[in-house]
Coordinates of C-alpha atoms in Angstrom, one line a residue:
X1 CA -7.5 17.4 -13.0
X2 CA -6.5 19.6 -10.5
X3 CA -8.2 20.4 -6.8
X4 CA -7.8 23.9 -5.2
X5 CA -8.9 26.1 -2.4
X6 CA -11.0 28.6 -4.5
X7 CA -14.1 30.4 -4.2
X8 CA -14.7 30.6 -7.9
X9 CA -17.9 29.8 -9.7
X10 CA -18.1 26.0 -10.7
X11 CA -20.3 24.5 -13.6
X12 CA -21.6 21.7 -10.7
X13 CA -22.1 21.9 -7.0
X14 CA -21.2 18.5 -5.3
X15 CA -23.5 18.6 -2.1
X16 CA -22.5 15.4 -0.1
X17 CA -25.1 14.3 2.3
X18 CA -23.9 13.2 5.8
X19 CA -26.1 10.2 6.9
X20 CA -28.3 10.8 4.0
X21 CA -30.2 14.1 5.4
X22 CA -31.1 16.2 2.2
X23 CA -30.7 19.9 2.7
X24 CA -33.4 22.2 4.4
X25 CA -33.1 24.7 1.8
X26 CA -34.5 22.9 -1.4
X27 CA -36.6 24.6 -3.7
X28 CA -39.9 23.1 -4.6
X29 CA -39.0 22.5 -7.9
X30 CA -36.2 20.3 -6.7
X31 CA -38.2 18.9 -3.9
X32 CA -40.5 17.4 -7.1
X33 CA -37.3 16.5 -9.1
X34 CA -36.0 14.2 -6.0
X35 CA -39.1 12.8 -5.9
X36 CA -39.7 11.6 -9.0
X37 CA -36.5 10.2 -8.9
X38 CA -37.5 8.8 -5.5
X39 CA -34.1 10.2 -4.0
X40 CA -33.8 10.1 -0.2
X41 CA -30.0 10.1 0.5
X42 CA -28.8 7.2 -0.8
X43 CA -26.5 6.5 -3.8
X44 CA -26.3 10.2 -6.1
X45 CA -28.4 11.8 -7.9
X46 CA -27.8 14.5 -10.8
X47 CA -30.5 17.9 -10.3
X48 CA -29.2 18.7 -14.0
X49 CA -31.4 22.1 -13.6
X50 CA -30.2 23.5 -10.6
X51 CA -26.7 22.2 -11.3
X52 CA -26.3 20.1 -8.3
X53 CA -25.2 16.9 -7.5
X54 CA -26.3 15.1 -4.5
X55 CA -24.0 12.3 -2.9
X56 CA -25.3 10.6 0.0
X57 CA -22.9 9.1 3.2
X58 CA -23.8 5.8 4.8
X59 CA -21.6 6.3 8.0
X60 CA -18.2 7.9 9.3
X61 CA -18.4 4.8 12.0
X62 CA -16.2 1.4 12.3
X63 CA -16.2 -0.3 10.1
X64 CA -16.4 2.0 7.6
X65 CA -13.6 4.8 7.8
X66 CA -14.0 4.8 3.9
X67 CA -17.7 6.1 3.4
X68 CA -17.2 9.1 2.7
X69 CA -13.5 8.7 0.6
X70 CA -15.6 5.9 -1.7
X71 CA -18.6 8.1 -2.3
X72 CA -16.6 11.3 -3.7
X73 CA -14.5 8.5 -5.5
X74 CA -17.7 6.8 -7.1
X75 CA -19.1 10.0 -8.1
X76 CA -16.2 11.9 -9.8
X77 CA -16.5 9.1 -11.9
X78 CA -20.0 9.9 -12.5
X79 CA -19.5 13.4 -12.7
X80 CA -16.4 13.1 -15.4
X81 CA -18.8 11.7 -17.9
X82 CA -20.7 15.0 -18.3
X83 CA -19.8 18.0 -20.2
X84 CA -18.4 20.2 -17.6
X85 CA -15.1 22.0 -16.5
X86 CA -15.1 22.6 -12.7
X87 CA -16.9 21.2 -9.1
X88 CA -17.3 22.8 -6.5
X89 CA -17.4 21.1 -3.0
X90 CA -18.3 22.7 0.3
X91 CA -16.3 21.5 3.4
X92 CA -15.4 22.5 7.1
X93 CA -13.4 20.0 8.4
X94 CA -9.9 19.4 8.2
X95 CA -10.1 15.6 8.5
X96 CA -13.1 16.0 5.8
X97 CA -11.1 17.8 3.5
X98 CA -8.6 15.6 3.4
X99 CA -10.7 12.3 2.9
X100 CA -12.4 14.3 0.0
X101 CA -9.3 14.9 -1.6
X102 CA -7.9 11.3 -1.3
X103 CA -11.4 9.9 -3.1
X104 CA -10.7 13.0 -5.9
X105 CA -7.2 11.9 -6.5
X106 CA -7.6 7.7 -5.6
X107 CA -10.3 7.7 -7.8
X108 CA -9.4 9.1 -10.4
X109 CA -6.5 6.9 -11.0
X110 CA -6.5 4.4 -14.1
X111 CA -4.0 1.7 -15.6
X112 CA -4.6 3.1 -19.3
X113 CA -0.5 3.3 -20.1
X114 CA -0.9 0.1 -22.8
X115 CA -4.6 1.4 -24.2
X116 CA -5.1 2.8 -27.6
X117 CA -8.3 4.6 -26.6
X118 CA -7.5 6.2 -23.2
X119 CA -10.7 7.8 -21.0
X120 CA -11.4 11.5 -21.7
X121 CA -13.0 14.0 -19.7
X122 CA -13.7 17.8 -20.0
X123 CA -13.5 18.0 -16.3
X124 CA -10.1 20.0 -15.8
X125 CA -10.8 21.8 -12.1
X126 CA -12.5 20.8 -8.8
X127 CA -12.8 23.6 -6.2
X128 CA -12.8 23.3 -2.1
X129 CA -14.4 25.9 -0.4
X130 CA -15.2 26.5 3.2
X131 CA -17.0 29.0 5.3
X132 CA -14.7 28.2 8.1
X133 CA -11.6 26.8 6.7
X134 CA -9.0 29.9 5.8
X135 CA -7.8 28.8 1.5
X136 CA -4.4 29.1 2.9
X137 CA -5.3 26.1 5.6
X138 CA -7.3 24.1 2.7
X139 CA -4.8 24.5 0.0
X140 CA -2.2 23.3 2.6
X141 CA -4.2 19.8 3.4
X142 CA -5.1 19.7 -0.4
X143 CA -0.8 20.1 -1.0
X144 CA 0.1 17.1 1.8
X145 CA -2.7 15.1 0.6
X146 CA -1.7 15.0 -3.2
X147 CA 2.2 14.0 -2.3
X148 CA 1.0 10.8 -0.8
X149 CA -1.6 10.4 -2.7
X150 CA 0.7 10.7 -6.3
X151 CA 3.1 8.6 -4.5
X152 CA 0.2 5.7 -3.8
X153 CA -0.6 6.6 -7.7
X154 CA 3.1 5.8 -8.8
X155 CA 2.8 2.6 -6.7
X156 CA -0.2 1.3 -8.6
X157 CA 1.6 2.2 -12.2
X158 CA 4.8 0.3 -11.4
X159 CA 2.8 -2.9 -9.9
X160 CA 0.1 -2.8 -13.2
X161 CA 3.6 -2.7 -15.2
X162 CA 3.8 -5.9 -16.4
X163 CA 7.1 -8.5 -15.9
X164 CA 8.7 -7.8 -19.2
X165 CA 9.1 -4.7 -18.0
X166 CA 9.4 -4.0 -14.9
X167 CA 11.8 -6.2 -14.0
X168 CA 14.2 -6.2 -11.0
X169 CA 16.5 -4.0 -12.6
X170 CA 13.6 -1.3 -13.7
X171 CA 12.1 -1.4 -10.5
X172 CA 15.7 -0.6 -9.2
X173 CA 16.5 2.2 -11.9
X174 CA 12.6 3.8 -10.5
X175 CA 14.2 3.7 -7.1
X176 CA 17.2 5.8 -8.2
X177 CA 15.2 7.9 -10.1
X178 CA 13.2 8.9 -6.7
X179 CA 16.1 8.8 -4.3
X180 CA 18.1 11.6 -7.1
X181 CA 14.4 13.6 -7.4
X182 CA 14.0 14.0 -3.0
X183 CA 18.1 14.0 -2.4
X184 CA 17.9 10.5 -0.9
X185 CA 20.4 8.2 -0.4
X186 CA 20.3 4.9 -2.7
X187 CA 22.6 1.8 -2.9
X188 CA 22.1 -1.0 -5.3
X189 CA 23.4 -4.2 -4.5
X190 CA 23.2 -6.6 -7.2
X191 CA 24.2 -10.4 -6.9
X192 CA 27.6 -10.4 -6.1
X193 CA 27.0 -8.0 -2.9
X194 CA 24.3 -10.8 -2.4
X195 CA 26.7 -13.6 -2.7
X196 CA 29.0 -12.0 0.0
X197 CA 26.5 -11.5 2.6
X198 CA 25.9 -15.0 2.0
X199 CA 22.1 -14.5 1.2
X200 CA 21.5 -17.9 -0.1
X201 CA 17.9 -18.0 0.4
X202 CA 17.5 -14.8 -1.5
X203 CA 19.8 -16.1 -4.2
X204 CA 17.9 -19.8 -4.4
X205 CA 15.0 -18.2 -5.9
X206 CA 16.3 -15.9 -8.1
X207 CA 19.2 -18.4 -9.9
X208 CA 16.4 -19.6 -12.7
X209 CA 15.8 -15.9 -14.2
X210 CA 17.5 -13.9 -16.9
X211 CA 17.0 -11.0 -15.0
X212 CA 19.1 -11.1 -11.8
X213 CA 18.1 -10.0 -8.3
X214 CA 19.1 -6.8 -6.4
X215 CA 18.7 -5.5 -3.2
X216 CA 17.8 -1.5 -3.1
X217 CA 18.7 0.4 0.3
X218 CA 16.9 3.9 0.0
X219 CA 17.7 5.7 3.3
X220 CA 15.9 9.5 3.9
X221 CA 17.5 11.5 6.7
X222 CA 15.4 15.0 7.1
X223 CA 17.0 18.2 7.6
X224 CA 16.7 18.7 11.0
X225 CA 18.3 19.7 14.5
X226 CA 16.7 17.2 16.4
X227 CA 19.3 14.6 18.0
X228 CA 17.6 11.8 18.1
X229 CA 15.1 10.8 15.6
X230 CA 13.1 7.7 15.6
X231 CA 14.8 5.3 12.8
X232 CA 12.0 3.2 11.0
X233 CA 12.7 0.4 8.8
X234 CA 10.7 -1.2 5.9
X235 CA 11.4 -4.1 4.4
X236 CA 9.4 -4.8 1.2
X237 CA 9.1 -8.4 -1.0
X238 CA 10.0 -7.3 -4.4
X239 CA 9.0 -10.5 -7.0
X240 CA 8.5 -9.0 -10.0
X241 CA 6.9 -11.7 -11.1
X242 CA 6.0 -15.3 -9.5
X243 CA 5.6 -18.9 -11.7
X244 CA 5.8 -21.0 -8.8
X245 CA 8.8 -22.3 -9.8
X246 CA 9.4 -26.1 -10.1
X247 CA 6.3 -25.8 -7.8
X248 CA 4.6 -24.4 -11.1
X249 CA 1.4 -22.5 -10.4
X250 CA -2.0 -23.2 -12.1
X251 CA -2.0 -21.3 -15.1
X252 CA -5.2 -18.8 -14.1
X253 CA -2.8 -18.2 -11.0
X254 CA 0.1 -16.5 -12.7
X255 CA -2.1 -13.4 -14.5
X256 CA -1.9 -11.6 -11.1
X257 CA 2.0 -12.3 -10.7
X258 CA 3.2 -9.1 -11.4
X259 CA 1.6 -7.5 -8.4
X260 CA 3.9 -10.3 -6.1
X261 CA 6.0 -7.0 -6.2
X262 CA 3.5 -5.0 -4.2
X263 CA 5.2 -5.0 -0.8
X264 CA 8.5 -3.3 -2.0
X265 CA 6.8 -0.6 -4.3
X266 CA 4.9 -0.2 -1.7
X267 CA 8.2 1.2 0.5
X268 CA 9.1 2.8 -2.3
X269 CA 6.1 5.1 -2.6
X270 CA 6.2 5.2 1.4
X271 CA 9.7 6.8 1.4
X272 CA 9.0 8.9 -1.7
X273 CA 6.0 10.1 0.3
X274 CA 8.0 10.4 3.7
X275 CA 10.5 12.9 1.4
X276 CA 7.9 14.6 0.1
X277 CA 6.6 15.2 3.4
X278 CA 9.8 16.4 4.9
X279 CA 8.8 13.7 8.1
X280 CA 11.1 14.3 11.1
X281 CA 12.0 10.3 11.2
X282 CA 15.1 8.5 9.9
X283 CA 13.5 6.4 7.6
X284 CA 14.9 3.1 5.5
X285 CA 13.4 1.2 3.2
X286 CA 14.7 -2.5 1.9
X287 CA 13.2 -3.8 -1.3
X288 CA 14.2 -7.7 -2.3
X289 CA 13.6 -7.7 -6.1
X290 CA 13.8 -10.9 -7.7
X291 CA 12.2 -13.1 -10.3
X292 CA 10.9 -17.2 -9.7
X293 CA 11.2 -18.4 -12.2
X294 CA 11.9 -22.1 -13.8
X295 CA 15.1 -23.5 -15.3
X296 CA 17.6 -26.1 -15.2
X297 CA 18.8 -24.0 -12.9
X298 CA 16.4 -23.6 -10.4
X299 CA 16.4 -24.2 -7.0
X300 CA 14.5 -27.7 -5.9
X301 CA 12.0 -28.8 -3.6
X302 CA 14.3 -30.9 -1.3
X303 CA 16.8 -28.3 -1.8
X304 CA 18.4 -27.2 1.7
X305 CA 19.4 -23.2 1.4
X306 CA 21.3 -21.6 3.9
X307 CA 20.5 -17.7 5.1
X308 CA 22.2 -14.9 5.9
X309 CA 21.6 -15.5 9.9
X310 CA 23.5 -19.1 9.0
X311 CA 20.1 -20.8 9.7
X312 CA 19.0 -23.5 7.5
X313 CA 15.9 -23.8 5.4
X314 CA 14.8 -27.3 3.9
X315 CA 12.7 -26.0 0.8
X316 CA 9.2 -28.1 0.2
X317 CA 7.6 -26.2 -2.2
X318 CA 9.5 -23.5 -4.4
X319 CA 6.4 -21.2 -4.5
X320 CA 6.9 -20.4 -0.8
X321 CA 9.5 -18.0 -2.0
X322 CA 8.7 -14.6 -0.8
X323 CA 9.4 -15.7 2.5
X324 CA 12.8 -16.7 1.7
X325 CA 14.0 -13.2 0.2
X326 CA 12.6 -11.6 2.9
X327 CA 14.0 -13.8 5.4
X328 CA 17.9 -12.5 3.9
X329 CA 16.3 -8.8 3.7
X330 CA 14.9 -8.6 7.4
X331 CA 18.3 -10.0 8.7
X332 CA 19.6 -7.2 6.6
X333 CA 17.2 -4.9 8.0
X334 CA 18.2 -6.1 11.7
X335 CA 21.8 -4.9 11.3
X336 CA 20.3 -0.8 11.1
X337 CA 19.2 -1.6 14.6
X338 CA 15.7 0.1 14.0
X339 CA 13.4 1.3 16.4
X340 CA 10.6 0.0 14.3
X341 CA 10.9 -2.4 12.5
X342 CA 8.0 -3.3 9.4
X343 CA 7.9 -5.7 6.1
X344 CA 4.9 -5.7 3.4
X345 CA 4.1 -8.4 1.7
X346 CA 1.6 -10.3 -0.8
X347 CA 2.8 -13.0 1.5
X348 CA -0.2 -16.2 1.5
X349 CA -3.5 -17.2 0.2
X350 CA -4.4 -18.0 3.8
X351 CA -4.4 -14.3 5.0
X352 CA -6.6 -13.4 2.4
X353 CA -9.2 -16.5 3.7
X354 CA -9.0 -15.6 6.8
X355 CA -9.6 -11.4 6.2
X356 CA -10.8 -11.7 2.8
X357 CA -9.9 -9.2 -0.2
X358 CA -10.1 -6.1 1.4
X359 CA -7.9 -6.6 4.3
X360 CA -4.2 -6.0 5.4
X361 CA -3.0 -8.9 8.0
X362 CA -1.0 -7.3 10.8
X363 CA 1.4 -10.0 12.9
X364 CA 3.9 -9.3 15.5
X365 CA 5.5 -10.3 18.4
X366 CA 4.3 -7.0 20.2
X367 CA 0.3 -7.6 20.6
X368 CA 0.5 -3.7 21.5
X369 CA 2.8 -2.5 18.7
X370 CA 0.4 -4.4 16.5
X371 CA -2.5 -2.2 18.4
X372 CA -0.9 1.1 17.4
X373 CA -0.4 0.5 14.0
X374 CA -4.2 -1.2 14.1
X375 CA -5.0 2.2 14.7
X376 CA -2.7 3.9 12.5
X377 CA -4.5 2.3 9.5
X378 CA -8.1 3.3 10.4
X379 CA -6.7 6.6 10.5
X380 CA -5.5 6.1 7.3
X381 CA -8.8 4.6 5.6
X382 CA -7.0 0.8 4.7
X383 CA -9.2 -1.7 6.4
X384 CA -6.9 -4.2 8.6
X385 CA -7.2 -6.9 11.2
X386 CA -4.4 -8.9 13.9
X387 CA -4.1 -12.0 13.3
X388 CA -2.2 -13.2 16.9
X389 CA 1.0 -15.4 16.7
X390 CA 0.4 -18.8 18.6
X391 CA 3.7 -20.9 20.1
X392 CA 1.9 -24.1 18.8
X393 CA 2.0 -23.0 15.3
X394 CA 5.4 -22.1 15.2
X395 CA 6.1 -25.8 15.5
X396 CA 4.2 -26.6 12.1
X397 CA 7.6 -25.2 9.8
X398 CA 9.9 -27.3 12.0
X399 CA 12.1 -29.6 9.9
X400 CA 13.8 -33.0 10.3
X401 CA 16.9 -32.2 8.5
X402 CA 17.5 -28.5 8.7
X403 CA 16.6 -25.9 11.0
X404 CA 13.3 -24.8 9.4
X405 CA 10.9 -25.8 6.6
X406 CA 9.4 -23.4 4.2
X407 CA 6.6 -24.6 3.9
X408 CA 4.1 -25.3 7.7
X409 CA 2.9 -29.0 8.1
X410 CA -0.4 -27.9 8.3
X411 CA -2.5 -25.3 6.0
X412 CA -4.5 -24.5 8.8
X413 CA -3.5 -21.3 10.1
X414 CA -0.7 -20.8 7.8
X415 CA -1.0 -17.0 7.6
X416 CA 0.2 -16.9 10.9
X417 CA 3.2 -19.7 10.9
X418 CA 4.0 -18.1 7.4
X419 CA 5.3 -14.6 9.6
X420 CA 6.5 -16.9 12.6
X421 CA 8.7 -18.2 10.2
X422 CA 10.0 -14.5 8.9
X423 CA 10.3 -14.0 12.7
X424 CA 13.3 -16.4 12.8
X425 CA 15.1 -14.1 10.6
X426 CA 14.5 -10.9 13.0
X427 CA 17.7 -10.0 15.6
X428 CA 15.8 -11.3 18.6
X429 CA 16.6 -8.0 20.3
X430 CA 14.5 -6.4 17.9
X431 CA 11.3 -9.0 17.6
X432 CA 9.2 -6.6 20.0
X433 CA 9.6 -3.6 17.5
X434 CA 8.6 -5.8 14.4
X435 CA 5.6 -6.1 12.2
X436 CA 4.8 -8.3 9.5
X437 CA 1.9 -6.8 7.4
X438 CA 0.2 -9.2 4.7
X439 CA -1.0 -7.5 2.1
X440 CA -1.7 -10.4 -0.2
X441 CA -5.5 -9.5 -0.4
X442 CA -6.1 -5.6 -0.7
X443 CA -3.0 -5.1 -3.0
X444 CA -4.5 -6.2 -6.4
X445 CA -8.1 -6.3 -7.4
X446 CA -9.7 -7.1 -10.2
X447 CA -13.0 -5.3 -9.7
X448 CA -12.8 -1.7 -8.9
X449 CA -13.6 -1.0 -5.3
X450 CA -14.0 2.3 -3.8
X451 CA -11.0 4.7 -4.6
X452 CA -9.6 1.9 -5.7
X453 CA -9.9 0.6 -9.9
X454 CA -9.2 -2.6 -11.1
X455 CA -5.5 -3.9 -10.6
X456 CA -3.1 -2.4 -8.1
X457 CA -4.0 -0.2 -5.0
X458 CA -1.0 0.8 -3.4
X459 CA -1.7 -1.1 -0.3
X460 CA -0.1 -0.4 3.0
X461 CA 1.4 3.0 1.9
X462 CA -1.4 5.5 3.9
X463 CA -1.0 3.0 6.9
X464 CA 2.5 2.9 7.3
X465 CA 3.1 6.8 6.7
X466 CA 0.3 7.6 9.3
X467 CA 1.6 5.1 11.9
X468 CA 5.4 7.1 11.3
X469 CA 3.9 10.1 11.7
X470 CA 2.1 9.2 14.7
X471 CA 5.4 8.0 16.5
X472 CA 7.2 11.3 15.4
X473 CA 4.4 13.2 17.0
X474 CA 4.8 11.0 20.2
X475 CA 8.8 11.3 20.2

């Protein structure tokens, strides 16, 4: 399905209806067919005669930036059910054009690589047009809007992949793949590299798997004459797939597993995007791909691991282990001396509680870094809230017998001491540039939602490349 700036005749007009107001200029024939159909704005509504297709808006307001991305979504999927070609859509608005063209190519994403019977659809061509919009601007949005939005797509594919195969190792090959495609710079470090940077929580959960761990360092440096460039860092928590370890999960916990993976293909379709884009930012991203798994081999509740910043982590409950590779990667991370600083993560249960499915948690040292990227994301269309660090809950993951615990003394609040604790592992010089984003909730559903089908979402990625590109517009 492709979307264009054309003027061309279309076998369907999609006529979307801001705050459900019909247009003025209905005939009375359709005037009769809305009524019998007792259509006044809301939901869609097929005029089969005069070829139209009516799809109505609830708001543009907080807190919805997603009305009208979710409605164009909902109805191409409507619309691909009928026997038809092309759509046409009117628009005038840059902003407008481009949510349009994220619920057109969102929405039309589906995890069908392992189905016999794949969907099918006559619908081949869907046409922007504007009356005040030159084709060259419109094609231009429609152009920057597909890179990220094929890069989100790619995103979705390798989380929905499941752990047989996408393993560590494939996940690290896809990364090479993309860094060789956008003349990026990639360095896999496999266990051994880990093993001399002394990584041992990293290592601790990995030892039980067949499939061995790596750390991928992609690193995008634009063309450019600009001297100084701001230098963004992700960090993203690669488990391909999670069993809990010795801490076994509940078995109807483990089907979602392989999307514990979300936070670093989520860099990964950030930095392919920032390529794409040709963004005037140095920009790094850190994946920490591993497997927990269970073995005679595997590390122990009781255990005592030491990091990479020497500090020392008494081990409670081995299915607190995304927190312990990315406690080795963010000290990693600190090294590049970023001016930003950000990690994704399907991190705790509790963030997901506390914002429910929908919603990324943003934590931070920096309430007004967390403010900006806050912002960033409503730009973006991914629903988020700040959840505030609080001195008294960092005391909760103190230990008796090694510098930290894993796991907080109490469950209450344990979104938030869950990314105090990852702050322990950030260069204090650097804690007032960082941002710990919890994705566990919007990065895997199992019901479709909006642009969004069942399984993987992609998750952080419009929020994080909005919030660079508002700090290379400000630098």
């Amino acid at each position: 399905m492709n979307v264009l700036a054309s003027t061309k005749k279309s076998d369907l007009e999609m006529i979307i209806l801001e705050d459900k107001k019909l247009p003025k200029d209905l005939t009375k024939a359709e005037k009769e067919i809305l009524a019998l159909h007792n259509y006044t704005g809301e939901g869609s509504c097929l005029l089969s005669v005069s070829k139209k297709y009516f799809v109505g808006i609830e708001s543009y307001s907080y807190p919805f930036p997603n009305a009208l991305r979710d409605a164009v979504a909902n109805a191409l999927n409507a619309i691909k059910k009928l026997k038809i070609t092309s759509v046409s859509i009117q628009v005038e608005s840059l902003q407008k054009a481009q949510e349009i063209c994220e619920g057109l190519m969102l929405g039309a994403y589906r995890f069908e690589s392992f189905k016999d019977k794949k969907s099918k659809t006559s619908l081949k061509e869907i046409y922007l047009k504007s009356s005040s919009l030159k084709p060259a601007t419109l094609q231009s949005v429609i152009q920057r809007t597909q890179a990220v939005c094929e890069s989100i797509n790619h995103v979705r594919e390798l989380i929905n992949t499941p752990p047989a195969i996408a393993t560590p190792k494939y996940i690290a090959e896809d990364a090479k793949k993309i860094a060789k495609t956008h003349k990026m710079t990639c360095k896999v470090h496999d266990k051994k590299f880990l093993e001399s940077e002394k990584m041992g929580a990293f290592l601790a959960v990995a030892q039980a798997s067949v499939n061995e761990p790596y750390l991928v360092h992609l690193t995008y440096k634009p063309q450019t004459k600009i001297v100084k460039l701001p230098k963004i860092v992700l960090v993203g928590k690669g488990l391909t797939y999670d069993s809990g370890g010795l801490s076994l999960k509940p078995g109807d916990y483990m089907t979602t597993m392989k999307a514990d993976k979300s936070g670093a293909c989520a860099v990964l379709g950030i930095l392919e995007a920032v390529a794409k884009l040709q963004i005037q930012a140095e920009v790094h991203g850190i994946l920490g791909l591993a497997e927990n798994m269970i073995g005679g081999n595997a590390y122990k509740p009781d255990d005592i691991l030491t990091a990479r910043n020497k500090k020392t982590i008494e081990v409670r409950n081995t299915d607190a282990e995304g927190r312990l590779v990315l406690a080795d990667c963010l000290s990693y991370a600190s090294d590049l001396r970023p001016d930003y600083l950000i990690d994704l993560a399907t991190l705790t249960g509790a963030c997901v509680v506390a914002l429910g499915d929908y919603s990324t948690g943003i934590m931070g040292y920096n309430a007004k870094l967390a403010a900006e990227f806050n912002k960033a994301a409503f730009m973006a269309g991914e629903l988020t809230g700040i959840l505030p660090f609080n001195p008294y809950l960092r005391k909760l993951f103190d230990s008796e017998i090694a510098d930290l615990c894993n796991i907080p003394s109490s469950r209450y609040g344990s979104a938030i001491s869950a990314g105090m604790f990852l702050g322990e592992f950030v260069e204090k010089s650097l804690q007032q540039k960082w941002l710990h984003l919890d994705i566990a909730g919007p990065a895997y559903v199992e019901k479709d939602w909006g642009v969004n089908a069942f399984g993987a979402t992609g998750a952080g990625v419009r929020s994080v490349i909005q919030f660079i590109l508002n700090k290379t517009q400000k630098s």
